[in-house]
Structure formats: C-alpha cells, structure tokens
mmCIF file with all atom_site columns, C-alpha atoms in Angstrom:
data_model
loop_
_atom_site.group_PDB
_atom_site.id
_atom_site.type_symbol
_atom_site.label_atom_id
_atom_site.label_alt_id
_atom_site.label_comp_id
_atom_site.label_asym_id
_atom_site.label_entity_id
_atom_site.label_seq_id
_atom_site.pdbx_PDB_ins_code
_atom_site.Cartn_x
_atom_site.Cartn_y
_atom_site.Cartn_z
_atom_site.occupancy
_atom_site.B_iso_or_equiv
_atom_site.pdbx_formal_charge
_atom_site.auth_seq_id
_atom_site.auth_comp_id
_atom_site.auth_asym_id
_atom_site.auth_atom_id
_atom_site.pdbx_PDB_model_num
ATOM 1  C CA . UNK A 1 1  ? 60.363 229.154 -178.157 1.00 56.00 ? 1  UNK A CA 1
ATOM 2  C CA . UNK A 1 2  ? 62.949 227.967 -176.583 1.00 66.00 ? 2  UNK A CA 1
ATOM 3  C CA . UNK A 1 3  ? 60.987 227.166 -173.365 1.00 83.00 ? 3  UNK A CA 1
ATOM 4  C CA . UNK A 1 4  ? 59.760 224.279 -175.767 1.00 79.00 ? 4  UNK A CA 1
ATOM 5  C CA . UNK A 1 5  ? 59.673 220.114 -174.940 1.00 85.00 ? 5  UNK A CA 1
ATOM 6  C CA . UNK A 1 6  ? 60.722 218.051 -177.596 1.00 84.00 ? 6  UNK A CA 1
ATOM 7  C CA . UNK A 1 7  ? 57.934 217.446 -177.922 1.00 82.00 ? 7  UNK A CA 1
ATOM 8  C CA . UNK A 1 8  ? 55.818 220.484 -177.959 1.00 87.00 ? 8  UNK A CA 1
ATOM 9  C CA . UNK A 1 9  ? 58.870 221.474 -180.824 1.00 89.00 ? 9  UNK A CA 1
ATOM 10 C CA . UNK A 1 10 ? 57.848 218.308 -182.884 1.00 88.00 ? 10 UNK A CA 1
ATOM 11 C CA . UNK A 1 11 ? 54.362 219.927 -182.601 1.00 89.00 ? 11 UNK A CA 1
ATOM 12 C CA . UNK A 1 12 ? 55.132 223.206 -183.565 1.00 91.00 ? 12 UNK A CA 1
ATOM 13 C CA . UNK A 1 13 ? 57.321 221.490 -185.941 1.00 91.00 ? 13 UNK A CA 1
ATOM 14 C CA . UNK A 1 14 ? 54.938 219.711 -187.667 1.00 91.00 ? 14 UNK A CA 1
ATOM 15 C CA . UNK A 1 15 ? 52.622 222.995 -187.403 1.00 92.00 ? 15 UNK A CA 1
ATOM 16 C CA . UNK A 1 16 ? 54.469 225.107 -188.932 1.00 93.00 ? 16 UNK A CA 1
ATOM 17 C CA . UNK A 1 17 ? 55.944 223.440 -192.262 1.00 92.00 ? 17 UNK A CA 1
ATOM 18 C CA . UNK A 1 18 ? 52.434 222.360 -193.314 1.00 92.00 ? 18 UNK A CA 1
ATOM 19 C CA . UNK A 1 19 ? 51.353 225.593 -193.797 1.00 88.00 ? 19 UNK A CA 1
ATOM 20 C CA . UNK A 1 20 ? 47.451 225.104 -192.441 1.00 91.00 ? 20 UNK A CA 1
ATOM 21 C CA . UNK A 1 21 ? 45.253 224.263 -190.047 1.00 89.00 ? 21 UNK A CA 1
ATOM 22 C CA . UNK A 1 22 ? 45.872 220.536 -189.719 1.00 89.00 ? 22 UNK A CA 1
ATOM 23 C CA . UNK A 1 23 ? 43.143 218.012 -187.437 1.00 90.00 ? 23 UNK A CA 1
ATOM 24 C CA . UNK A 1 24 ? 44.247 216.141 -184.438 1.00 86.00 ? 24 UNK A CA 1
ATOM 25 C CA . UNK A 1 25 ? 44.730 213.057 -186.394 1.00 85.00 ? 25 UNK A CA 1
ATOM 26 C CA . UNK A 1 26 ? 46.353 214.622 -189.201 1.00 90.00 ? 26 UNK A CA 1
ATOM 27 C CA . UNK A 1 27 ? 49.407 215.512 -186.431 1.00 89.00 ? 27 UNK A CA 1
ATOM 28 C CA . UNK A 1 28 ? 49.100 212.346 -184.656 1.00 85.00 ? 28 UNK A CA 1
ATOM 29 C CA . UNK A 1 29 ? 49.887 210.720 -187.959 1.00 88.00 ? 29 UNK A CA 1
ATOM 30 C CA . UNK A 1 30 ? 52.580 213.244 -189.318 1.00 89.00 ? 30 UNK A CA 1
ATOM 31 C CA . UNK A 1 31 ? 53.569 212.898 -185.451 1.00 87.00 ? 31 UNK A CA 1
ATOM 32 C CA . UNK A 1 32 ? 53.778 208.911 -185.638 1.00 85.00 ? 32 UNK A CA 1
ATOM 33 C CA . UNK A 1 33 ? 56.210 208.831 -188.794 1.00 86.00 ? 33 UNK A CA 1
ATOM 34 C CA . UNK A 1 34 ? 59.404 209.540 -186.262 1.00 79.00 ? 34 UNK A CA 1
ATOM 35 C CA . UNK A 1 35 ? 57.564 208.545 -182.616 1.00 77.00 ? 35 UNK A CA 1
ATOM 36 C CA . UNK A 1 36 ? 54.881 206.368 -181.560 1.00 76.00 ? 36 UNK A CA 1
ATOM 37 C CA . UNK A 1 37 ? 52.381 208.714 -179.750 1.00 73.00 ? 37 UNK A CA 1
ATOM 38 C CA . UNK A 1 38 ? 48.799 208.169 -178.196 1.00 72.00 ? 38 UNK A CA 1
ATOM 39 C CA . UNK A 1 39 ? 45.956 210.105 -178.972 1.00 69.00 ? 39 UNK A CA 1
ATOM 40 C CA . UNK A 1 40 ? 44.342 210.137 -175.500 1.00 74.00 ? 40 UNK A CA 1
ATOM 41 C CA . UNK A 1 41 ? 40.542 212.236 -175.538 1.00 73.00 ? 41 UNK A CA 1
ATOM 42 C CA . UNK A 1 42 ? 39.946 213.833 -173.214 1.00 77.00 ? 42 UNK A CA 1
ATOM 43 C CA . UNK A 1 43 ? 37.010 211.432 -172.011 1.00 83.00 ? 43 UNK A CA 1
ATOM 44 C CA . UNK A 1 44 ? 39.242 208.954 -172.091 1.00 83.00 ? 44 UNK A CA 1
ATOM 45 C CA . UNK A 1 45 ? 41.513 210.464 -169.156 1.00 82.00 ? 45 UNK A CA 1
ATOM 46 C CA . UNK A 1 46 ? 38.502 211.519 -167.262 1.00 86.00 ? 46 UNK A CA 1
ATOM 47 C CA . UNK A 1 47 ? 37.912 208.023 -167.001 1.00 89.00 ? 47 UNK A CA 1
ATOM 48 C CA . UNK A 1 48 ? 41.773 206.905 -166.621 1.00 87.00 ? 48 UNK A CA 1
ATOM 49 C CA . UNK A 1 49 ? 41.343 209.375 -163.226 1.00 89.00 ? 49 UNK A CA 1
ATOM 50 C CA . UNK A 1 50 ? 38.155 207.785 -162.153 1.00 91.00 ? 50 UNK A CA 1
ATOM 51 C CA . UNK A 1 51 ? 39.368 203.679 -162.518 1.00 92.00 ? 51 UNK A CA 1
ATOM 52 C CA . UNK A 1 52 ? 43.149 205.337 -160.673 1.00 92.00 ? 52 UNK A CA 1
ATOM 53 C CA . UNK A 1 53 ? 40.982 206.698 -158.110 1.00 91.00 ? 53 UNK A CA 1
ATOM 54 C CA . UNK A 1 54 ? 38.771 203.356 -157.622 1.00 92.00 ? 54 UNK A CA 1
ATOM 55 C CA . UNK A 1 55 ? 41.608 201.390 -157.961 1.00 93.00 ? 55 UNK A CA 1
ATOM 56 C CA . UNK A 1 56 ? 43.156 202.736 -155.008 1.00 93.00 ? 56 UNK A CA 1
ATOM 57 C CA . UNK A 1 57 ? 40.507 201.797 -152.338 1.00 92.00 ? 57 UNK A CA 1
ATOM 58 C CA . UNK A 1 58 ? 40.483 198.688 -151.459 1.00 93.00 ? 58 UNK A CA 1
ATOM 59 C CA . UNK A 1 59 ? 37.377 198.450 -150.446 1.00 94.00 ? 59 UNK A CA 1
ATOM 60 C CA . UNK A 1 60 ? 35.552 199.145 -153.168 1.00 94.00 ? 60 UNK A CA 1
ATOM 61 C CA . UNK A 1 61 ? 31.510 199.281 -152.556 1.00 95.00 ? 61 UNK A CA 1
ATOM 62 C CA . UNK A 1 62 ? 31.515 202.268 -150.489 1.00 93.00 ? 62 UNK A CA 1
ATOM 63 C CA . UNK A 1 63 ? 33.399 204.219 -152.723 1.00 92.00 ? 63 UNK A CA 1
ATOM 64 C CA . UNK A 1 64 ? 31.019 203.439 -155.498 1.00 93.00 ? 64 UNK A CA 1
ATOM 65 C CA . UNK A 1 65 ? 27.971 203.285 -153.732 1.00 94.00 ? 65 UNK A CA 1
ATOM 66 C CA . UNK A 1 66 ? 29.610 207.343 -152.765 1.00 93.00 ? 66 UNK A CA 1
ATOM 67 C CA . UNK A 1 67 ? 29.787 207.827 -155.401 1.00 92.00 ? 67 UNK A CA 1
ATOM 68 C CA . UNK A 1 68 ? 26.275 206.981 -157.048 1.00 91.00 ? 68 UNK A CA 1
ATOM 69 C CA . UNK A 1 69 ? 24.818 208.530 -154.006 1.00 93.00 ? 69 UNK A CA 1
ATOM 70 C CA . UNK A 1 70 ? 26.502 212.324 -155.002 1.00 94.00 ? 70 UNK A CA 1
ATOM 71 C CA . UNK A 1 71 ? 26.022 212.174 -159.224 1.00 93.00 ? 71 UNK A CA 1
ATOM 72 C CA . UNK A 1 72 ? 23.296 214.431 -160.055 1.00 93.00 ? 72 UNK A CA 1
ATOM 73 C CA . UNK A 1 73 ? 20.342 212.572 -161.100 1.00 94.00 ? 73 UNK A CA 1
ATOM 74 C CA . UNK A 1 74 ? 20.893 212.921 -164.925 1.00 94.00 ? 74 UNK A CA 1
ATOM 75 C CA . UNK A 1 75 ? 24.256 211.184 -164.825 1.00 93.00 ? 75 UNK A CA 1
ATOM 76 C CA . UNK A 1 76 ? 23.418 208.376 -162.424 1.00 93.00 ? 76 UNK A CA 1
ATOM 77 C CA . UNK A 1 77 ? 20.650 207.341 -165.040 1.00 94.00 ? 77 UNK A CA 1
ATOM 78 C CA . UNK A 1 78 ? 23.323 207.523 -167.666 1.00 94.00 ? 78 UNK A CA 1
ATOM 79 C CA . UNK A 1 79 ? 25.312 205.530 -166.102 1.00 93.00 ? 79 UNK A CA 1
ATOM 80 C CA . UNK A 1 80 ? 22.380 203.268 -164.901 1.00 94.00 ? 80 UNK A CA 1
ATOM 81 C CA . UNK A 1 81 ? 21.333 203.343 -168.544 1.00 94.00 ? 81 UNK A CA 1
ATOM 82 C CA . UNK A 1 82 ? 24.783 202.639 -170.007 1.00 93.00 ? 82 UNK A CA 1
ATOM 83 C CA . UNK A 1 83 ? 25.623 200.155 -167.061 1.00 94.00 ? 83 UNK A CA 1
ATOM 84 C CA . UNK A 1 84 ? 21.828 198.435 -168.653 1.00 95.00 ? 84 UNK A CA 1
ATOM 85 C CA . UNK A 1 85 ? 24.066 198.115 -171.945 1.00 93.00 ? 85 UNK A CA 1
ATOM 86 C CA . UNK A 1 86 ? 26.787 196.562 -170.753 1.00 92.00 ? 86 UNK A CA 1
ATOM 87 C CA . UNK A 1 87 ? 25.037 193.839 -169.310 1.00 93.00 ? 87 UNK A CA 1
ATOM 88 C CA . UNK A 1 88 ? 22.275 192.996 -172.557 1.00 92.00 ? 88 UNK A CA 1
ATOM 89 C CA . UNK A 1 89 ? 25.902 192.848 -174.583 1.00 91.00 ? 89 UNK A CA 1
ATOM 90 C CA . UNK A 1 90 ? 27.499 190.713 -172.250 1.00 89.00 ? 90 UNK A CA 1
ATOM 91 C CA . UNK A 1 91 ? 24.739 188.004 -172.634 1.00 87.00 ? 91 UNK A CA 1
ATOM 92 C CA . UNK A 1 92 ? 24.479 187.928 -176.201 1.00 76.00 ? 92 UNK A CA 1
#
C-alpha cells in the first residue's frame, strides 16, 4: 500500500480501524475529524462539468441549442419538466 496518496491512506485507515463496512457518510464524518472534505455525488460532478463546458463559450445560446437538439427525447422531456418546476418555484 506504499503507493497510496495521503487521502487514500486516510480513507483506508478509517476503514481498517472500523473493522466493519461503513456508509460513505459515516466515513466522511470520521475523515472530517482530521480534515474538511466535501461529499460530491456523481450527479453533482457531471452537472459541474456541464456547467463548466457551458461557461467556456462566449455565446451560450448555440451551445444550449445544440445540446437540446442532441439529447434523447426522454432526456429533453425530463429537462423541460425540471425547467418548468424551476420556473414555478421562482414565481411563487
């Protein structure tokens, strides 16, 4: 285990010391006793990457239009529903 980074080593130490399976949140609580770490889900990471790619464009409209035309219909409908929910929340 010599090639583990410091965070990987800390994670493994907590898991080995626990002696039993742990949930991610439990592991995070134990790790945060020594350092401050954020728990980021895969969905959050993908969303951040999409927003980063969007912000790289000086003109977002063509990027958004291309994206809207490229996604599967089911995904487009889900996105439209989520945008409708967002609009309803902002008007109430």
